[in-house]
């Protein structure tokens, strides 16, 4: 994808970034999309150029890269790459998840850190943007191997993070188990019990509703978007969800509670289709308890089928919720969704739709909820976990869930209002990018040019 700009300043910044990071396609994709949204903002206010705000906002404040060596169950030494990208601290300590997946590389970590900066701004909570992770694959590893990896990873990471500096959390491959091992190691090395990580278990400072937050938040956003923009609701709709991890499971749970019928879920090997609506107890047992594969669902639930080697976008649905990974909906998949009558796409994963796919959705008048707005509920609730840790109190599930819902509804309106203000009513990509940007840019201007 080649990005072109009307504004010369934006074109210059993009070209320089593209030249410097030519081998980082995901990062350039994320930067290109945001800078395109900023055309009217930069055209209206020359101070963004005179203050070099765009030049600065596309460059991480710090990119840490380190060796993670650990010993497997056979006594063999293994080495992985570890990363933490501290992208922007203008509005708060760096905040964002840790991804453990073989595809992790600087491009992926930087795109995620860049997106996180604007997402966190949208939550209205005081959190800067960061992301980290490793090309370590927890799949198929024993608990002992995962623990030794996490301890080694934290042995280096602990030098760079802290409750007021940088607060990592979960993402693909990093759940409560991994966060627990990392927290234990941080505490051991630093001899301090602080809210340095979020997504913790409840017994040592985790927040109620954090597990559910990204998926629930995605549905609160989707419901509000459908209500305001189409006077419609999730109730009675057929829904396809990709992935079957944390985000997918709790998106399915809330969608079902709202009266929708989720008929498909997937993993990286294939997808299941259940015309009767997904039985989430079975999915939770397979994925959360046994750490198994989604194909086991079809072996356990009569009437459901498993298709190997394909994504679920060919399944007819009213609402599609990509909740697996980046670029999982390309132009061709988007056209199939449109042809099948899909009316709403809301992104639970980060950057799951390619720019070409988004163009197909927008051209065909679908409601489109972009990731940095629609999936912000996870990090928002991490922000609430940080607040609880700071005051050394725990709030009830209902309290956290109500705050999460309020934040998601507010994010929708903020993005929608900005889209109207900048003359592209209903384009929530532009609306969310501008809304997220304005706060970060303002904070950067106030703080002067140090970075
Ligand atoms: P999990 O590890 O819990 O689940 C990931 C799911 O996506 C699994 O079903 C996995 O299948 C599938 N998946 C991962 N990579 C690929 C791939 N390359 N191709 C196909 N399927 C894949 O992660 P989460 O649910 O936490 O994260 C899912 C998405 O949501 C990510 O994009 C993440 O960045 C985003 N997100 C997560 C938040 C959170 O709070 N957890 C917050 C906001 C966004 P398999 O098991 O086969 O790998
Ligand atoms: O992409 C994301 O927003 C997350 N993985 C959650 C980050 C967090 O700090 O809770």
Short mmCIF file of N, CA and C in Angstrom, two decimals, residues 155-258:
data_model
loop_
_atom_site.label_atom_id
_atom_site.label_comp_id
_atom_site.label_asym_id
_atom_site.label_seq_id
_atom_site.Cartn_x
_atom_site.Cartn_y
_atom_site.Cartn_z
N UNK A 155 13.53 -10.42 33.69
CA UNK A 155 14.85 -10.07 34.27
C UNK A 155 15.44 -8.86 33.54
N UNK A 156 15.23 -8.78 32.25
CA UNK A 156 15.68 -7.59 31.52
C UNK A 156 14.62 -6.49 31.55
N UNK A 157 13.34 -6.88 31.29
CA UNK A 157 12.29 -5.86 31.18
C UNK A 157 12.16 -5.01 32.44
N UNK A 158 12.43 -5.61 33.60
CA UNK A 158 12.21 -4.89 34.87
C UNK A 158 13.08 -3.64 35.00
N UNK A 159 14.14 -3.59 34.19
CA UNK A 159 15.01 -2.39 34.24
C UNK A 159 14.35 -1.19 33.56
N UNK A 160 13.31 -1.44 32.82
CA UNK A 160 12.73 -0.38 31.97
C UNK A 160 11.31 0.00 32.34
N UNK A 161 10.68 -0.74 33.25
CA UNK A 161 9.26 -0.50 33.55
C UNK A 161 9.07 -0.12 35.01
N UNK A 162 7.85 0.23 35.38
CA UNK A 162 7.52 0.58 36.75
C UNK A 162 6.12 1.16 36.78
N UNK A 163 5.50 1.17 37.95
CA UNK A 163 4.10 1.58 38.04
C UNK A 163 3.87 3.01 37.54
N UNK A 164 4.90 3.88 37.64
CA UNK A 164 4.76 5.25 37.15
C UNK A 164 5.56 5.49 35.87
N UNK A 165 6.11 4.43 35.29
CA UNK A 165 6.98 4.58 34.11
C UNK A 165 6.38 3.89 32.90
N UNK A 166 6.07 2.64 33.06
CA UNK A 166 5.61 1.81 31.94
C UNK A 166 4.93 0.58 32.55
N UNK A 167 3.68 0.37 32.17
CA UNK A 167 2.87 -0.69 32.79
C UNK A 167 2.38 -1.66 31.71
N UNK A 168 3.11 -2.75 31.47
CA UNK A 168 2.67 -3.74 30.46
C UNK A 168 1.45 -4.55 30.92
N UNK A 169 0.90 -5.31 29.97
CA UNK A 169 -0.29 -6.13 30.23
C UNK A 169 -0.29 -7.29 29.24
N UNK A 170 -1.43 -7.94 29.09
CA UNK A 170 -1.54 -9.07 28.16
C UNK A 170 -1.81 -8.64 26.73
N UNK A 171 -1.64 -9.58 25.83
CA UNK A 171 -2.01 -9.46 24.42
C UNK A 171 -1.98 -10.89 23.88
N UNK A 172 -1.85 -11.08 22.59
CA UNK A 172 -1.82 -12.45 22.05
C UNK A 172 -0.76 -13.28 22.78
N UNK A 173 -1.15 -14.43 23.27
CA UNK A 173 -0.20 -15.35 23.91
C UNK A 173 0.16 -14.99 25.34
N UNK A 174 -0.28 -13.85 25.82
CA UNK A 174 0.01 -13.44 27.19
C UNK A 174 -1.31 -13.27 27.94
N UNK A 175 -1.58 -14.20 28.85
CA UNK A 175 -2.79 -14.14 29.66
C UNK A 175 -2.41 -14.12 31.13
N UNK A 176 -3.35 -14.51 31.98
CA UNK A 176 -3.13 -14.42 33.42
C UNK A 176 -1.93 -15.26 33.88
N UNK A 177 -1.71 -16.43 33.21
CA UNK A 177 -0.58 -17.27 33.62
C UNK A 177 0.74 -16.52 33.42
N UNK A 178 0.92 -15.96 32.24
CA UNK A 178 2.19 -15.29 31.91
C UNK A 178 2.38 -14.03 32.77
N UNK A 179 1.29 -13.27 32.94
CA UNK A 179 1.37 -12.05 33.76
C UNK A 179 1.78 -12.42 35.19
N UNK A 180 1.25 -13.52 35.69
CA UNK A 180 1.59 -13.96 37.05
C UNK A 180 3.07 -14.27 37.20
N UNK A 181 3.61 -15.04 36.26
CA UNK A 181 5.04 -15.37 36.33
C UNK A 181 5.90 -14.10 36.22
N UNK A 182 5.47 -13.19 35.36
CA UNK A 182 6.26 -11.96 35.18
C UNK A 182 6.18 -11.08 36.43
N UNK A 183 4.99 -10.99 37.01
CA UNK A 183 4.83 -10.18 38.22
C UNK A 183 5.69 -10.74 39.35
N UNK A 184 5.65 -12.07 39.50
CA UNK A 184 6.45 -12.71 40.55
C UNK A 184 7.93 -12.39 40.40
N UNK A 185 8.41 -12.42 39.17
CA UNK A 185 9.83 -12.15 38.93
C UNK A 185 10.16 -10.67 39.17
N UNK A 186 9.26 -9.79 38.76
CA UNK A 186 9.49 -8.35 38.99
C UNK A 186 9.61 -8.07 40.48
N UNK A 187 8.69 -8.64 41.24
CA UNK A 187 8.67 -8.43 42.69
C UNK A 187 9.95 -8.98 43.33
N UNK A 188 10.37 -10.13 42.86
CA UNK A 188 11.58 -10.77 43.38
C UNK A 188 12.81 -9.89 43.12
N UNK A 189 12.88 -9.35 41.91
CA UNK A 189 14.07 -8.58 41.53
C UNK A 189 14.09 -7.19 42.16
N UNK A 190 12.91 -6.56 42.27
CA UNK A 190 12.85 -5.18 42.73
C UNK A 190 12.47 -5.06 44.19
N UNK A 191 12.01 -6.15 44.75
CA UNK A 191 11.52 -6.14 46.13
C UNK A 191 10.48 -5.06 46.36
N UNK A 192 9.54 -4.95 45.41
CA UNK A 192 8.43 -4.02 45.61
C UNK A 192 7.15 -4.61 45.03
N UNK A 193 6.06 -4.37 45.73
CA UNK A 193 4.74 -4.85 45.31
C UNK A 193 3.95 -3.66 44.79
N UNK A 194 4.01 -3.46 43.49
CA UNK A 194 3.33 -2.29 42.91
C UNK A 194 2.51 -2.73 41.70
N UNK A 195 1.69 -1.83 41.22
CA UNK A 195 0.87 -2.12 40.05
C UNK A 195 1.64 -1.97 38.75
N UNK A 196 2.71 -2.76 38.62
CA UNK A 196 3.60 -2.63 37.46
C UNK A 196 3.07 -3.36 36.22
N UNK A 197 2.14 -4.27 36.44
CA UNK A 197 1.50 -4.99 35.32
C UNK A 197 0.00 -4.96 35.56
N UNK A 198 -0.77 -4.99 34.47
CA UNK A 198 -2.21 -5.19 34.63
C UNK A 198 -2.61 -6.50 33.96
N UNK A 199 -3.84 -6.92 34.29
CA UNK A 199 -4.28 -8.24 33.84
C UNK A 199 -3.89 -9.29 34.85
N UNK A 200 -3.64 -8.85 36.09
CA UNK A 200 -3.25 -9.76 37.17
C UNK A 200 -4.47 -10.57 37.63
N UNK A 201 -4.19 -11.70 38.28
CA UNK A 201 -5.30 -12.46 38.89
C UNK A 201 -5.84 -11.67 40.08
N UNK A 202 -7.06 -12.00 40.49
CA UNK A 202 -7.74 -11.20 41.51
C UNK A 202 -7.06 -11.26 42.87
N UNK A 203 -6.38 -12.39 43.16
CA UNK A 203 -5.80 -12.58 44.49
C UNK A 203 -4.61 -11.67 44.77
N UNK A 204 -4.03 -11.05 43.75
CA UNK A 204 -2.87 -10.18 44.03
C UNK A 204 -2.95 -8.84 43.30
N UNK A 205 -4.18 -8.31 43.19
CA UNK A 205 -4.30 -6.93 42.70
C UNK A 205 -4.91 -6.78 41.33
N UNK A 206 -5.42 -7.86 40.76
CA UNK A 206 -6.12 -7.75 39.47
C UNK A 206 -7.47 -7.09 39.65
N UNK A 207 -8.03 -6.61 38.54
CA UNK A 207 -9.34 -5.98 38.59
C UNK A 207 -10.42 -6.94 38.10
N UNK A 208 -11.53 -6.96 38.80
CA UNK A 208 -12.71 -7.63 38.26
C UNK A 208 -13.04 -7.01 36.91
N UNK A 209 -13.53 -7.82 36.01
CA UNK A 209 -13.96 -7.40 34.66
C UNK A 209 -12.81 -7.10 33.69
N UNK A 210 -11.53 -7.21 34.13
CA UNK A 210 -10.46 -7.00 33.15
C UNK A 210 -10.44 -8.14 32.13
N UNK A 211 -10.68 -9.36 32.59
CA UNK A 211 -10.68 -10.50 31.66
C UNK A 211 -11.72 -10.29 30.55
N UNK A 212 -12.88 -9.80 30.94
CA UNK A 212 -13.99 -9.64 29.99
C UNK A 212 -13.88 -8.35 29.17
N UNK A 213 -13.04 -7.41 29.62
CA UNK A 213 -13.18 -6.01 29.21
C UNK A 213 -13.09 -5.74 27.71
N UNK A 214 -12.13 -6.34 27.02
CA UNK A 214 -11.97 -5.99 25.60
C UNK A 214 -13.19 -6.45 24.80
N UNK A 215 -13.59 -7.70 25.04
CA UNK A 215 -14.75 -8.25 24.33
C UNK A 215 -16.05 -7.53 24.70
N UNK A 216 -16.26 -7.32 25.99
CA UNK A 216 -17.48 -6.60 26.41
C UNK A 216 -17.46 -5.18 25.82
N UNK A 217 -16.31 -4.54 25.94
CA UNK A 217 -16.20 -3.16 25.45
C UNK A 217 -16.50 -3.07 23.96
N UNK A 218 -16.03 -4.06 23.22
CA UNK A 218 -16.28 -4.09 21.76
C UNK A 218 -17.79 -4.10 21.49
N UNK A 219 -18.52 -4.84 22.28
CA UNK A 219 -19.98 -4.92 22.08
C UNK A 219 -20.69 -3.68 22.58
N UNK A 220 -20.19 -3.06 23.65
CA UNK A 220 -20.81 -1.80 24.10
C UNK A 220 -20.64 -0.74 23.00
N UNK A 221 -19.45 -0.73 22.40
CA UNK A 221 -19.18 0.22 21.30
C UNK A 221 -20.10 -0.09 20.12
N UNK A 222 -20.16 -1.36 19.74
CA UNK A 222 -20.94 -1.77 18.56
C UNK A 222 -22.42 -1.44 18.74
N UNK A 223 -22.92 -1.72 19.92
CA UNK A 223 -24.34 -1.45 20.20
C UNK A 223 -24.63 0.06 20.08
N UNK A 224 -23.74 0.86 20.63
CA UNK A 224 -23.95 2.32 20.57
C UNK A 224 -23.85 2.82 19.13
N UNK A 225 -22.86 2.30 18.39
CA UNK A 225 -22.68 2.70 16.98
C UNK A 225 -23.93 2.34 16.17
N UNK A 226 -24.45 1.15 16.37
CA UNK A 226 -25.64 0.72 15.62
C UNK A 226 -26.87 1.54 16.02
N UNK A 227 -26.95 1.80 17.31
CA UNK A 227 -28.09 2.55 17.83
C UNK A 227 -28.11 3.97 17.27
N UNK A 228 -26.99 4.67 17.40
CA UNK A 228 -26.94 6.08 17.00
C UNK A 228 -26.96 6.23 15.47
N UNK A 229 -26.22 5.39 14.77
CA UNK A 229 -26.07 5.62 13.34
C UNK A 229 -27.13 4.92 12.48
N UNK A 230 -27.76 3.87 13.03
CA UNK A 230 -28.76 3.15 12.21
C UNK A 230 -30.04 2.83 12.97
N UNK A 231 -30.15 3.36 14.18
CA UNK A 231 -31.32 3.07 15.00
C UNK A 231 -31.58 1.55 15.07
N UNK A 232 -30.52 0.80 15.26
CA UNK A 232 -30.59 -0.67 15.25
C UNK A 232 -29.88 -1.21 16.49
N UNK A 233 -29.98 -2.51 16.72
CA UNK A 233 -29.31 -3.13 17.87
C UNK A 233 -28.70 -4.48 17.48
N UNK A 234 -27.91 -5.02 18.39
CA UNK A 234 -27.27 -6.33 18.18
C UNK A 234 -28.31 -7.45 18.23
N UNK A 235 -29.38 -7.19 18.96
CA UNK A 235 -30.42 -8.21 19.17
C UNK A 235 -30.91 -8.81 17.84
N UNK A 236 -30.93 -10.14 17.81
CA UNK A 236 -31.47 -10.82 16.63
C UNK A 236 -30.50 -10.95 15.47
N UNK A 237 -29.29 -10.41 15.62
CA UNK A 237 -28.33 -10.44 14.50
C UNK A 237 -27.48 -11.72 14.53
N UNK A 238 -27.08 -12.15 13.34
CA UNK A 238 -26.16 -13.27 13.21
C UNK A 238 -24.74 -12.70 13.15
N UNK A 239 -23.85 -13.29 13.94
CA UNK A 239 -22.52 -12.69 14.13
C UNK A 239 -21.42 -13.71 13.89
N UNK A 240 -20.38 -13.28 13.18
CA UNK A 240 -19.18 -14.10 13.01
C UNK A 240 -18.03 -13.43 13.77
N UNK A 241 -17.36 -14.22 14.60
CA UNK A 241 -16.22 -13.72 15.36
C UNK A 241 -15.00 -14.52 14.93
N UNK A 242 -13.89 -13.86 14.66
CA UNK A 242 -12.66 -14.61 14.40
C UNK A 242 -11.82 -14.67 15.67
N UNK A 243 -10.96 -15.71 15.73
CA UNK A 243 -10.19 -15.96 16.94
C UNK A 243 -11.04 -16.75 17.92
N UNK A 244 -10.39 -17.25 18.95
CA UNK A 244 -11.11 -17.91 20.03
C UNK A 244 -10.32 -17.74 21.32
N UNK A 245 -9.64 -16.59 21.40
CA UNK A 245 -8.87 -16.26 22.59
C UNK A 245 -9.64 -15.33 23.49
N UNK A 246 -8.92 -14.56 24.27
CA UNK A 246 -9.56 -13.70 25.27
C UNK A 246 -10.60 -12.76 24.66
N UNK A 247 -10.22 -12.04 23.63
CA UNK A 247 -11.14 -11.03 23.08
C UNK A 247 -12.35 -11.71 22.44
N UNK A 248 -12.10 -12.75 21.64
CA UNK A 248 -13.18 -13.44 20.93
C UNK A 248 -14.18 -14.05 21.91
N UNK A 249 -13.69 -14.67 22.97
CA UNK A 249 -14.58 -15.36 23.92
C UNK A 249 -15.53 -14.37 24.60
N UNK A 250 -14.97 -13.24 25.05
CA UNK A 250 -15.85 -12.31 25.80
C UNK A 250 -16.65 -11.40 24.87
N UNK A 251 -16.22 -11.27 23.62
CA UNK A 251 -17.08 -10.62 22.62
C UNK A 251 -18.29 -11.52 22.37
N UNK A 252 -18.05 -12.81 22.25
CA UNK A 252 -19.14 -13.76 22.04
C UNK A 252 -20.10 -13.76 23.23
N UNK A 253 -19.53 -13.72 24.43
CA UNK A 253 -20.39 -13.74 25.63
C UNK A 253 -21.32 -12.53 25.67
N UNK A 254 -20.75 -11.32 25.45
CA UNK A 254 -21.60 -10.12 25.53
C UNK A 254 -22.56 -10.04 24.35
N UNK A 255 -22.10 -10.46 23.17
CA UNK A 255 -22.99 -10.44 21.99
C UNK A 255 -24.20 -11.33 22.26
N UNK A 256 -23.96 -12.47 22.88
CA UNK A 256 -25.05 -13.40 23.18
C UNK A 256 -25.98 -12.79 24.23
N UNK A 257 -25.39 -12.18 25.25
CA UNK A 257 -26.21 -11.51 26.28
C UNK A 257 -27.09 -10.41 25.68
N UNK A 258 -26.59 -9.77 24.63
CA UNK A 258 -27.36 -8.69 23.99
C UNK A 258 -28.39 -9.23 22.99
#
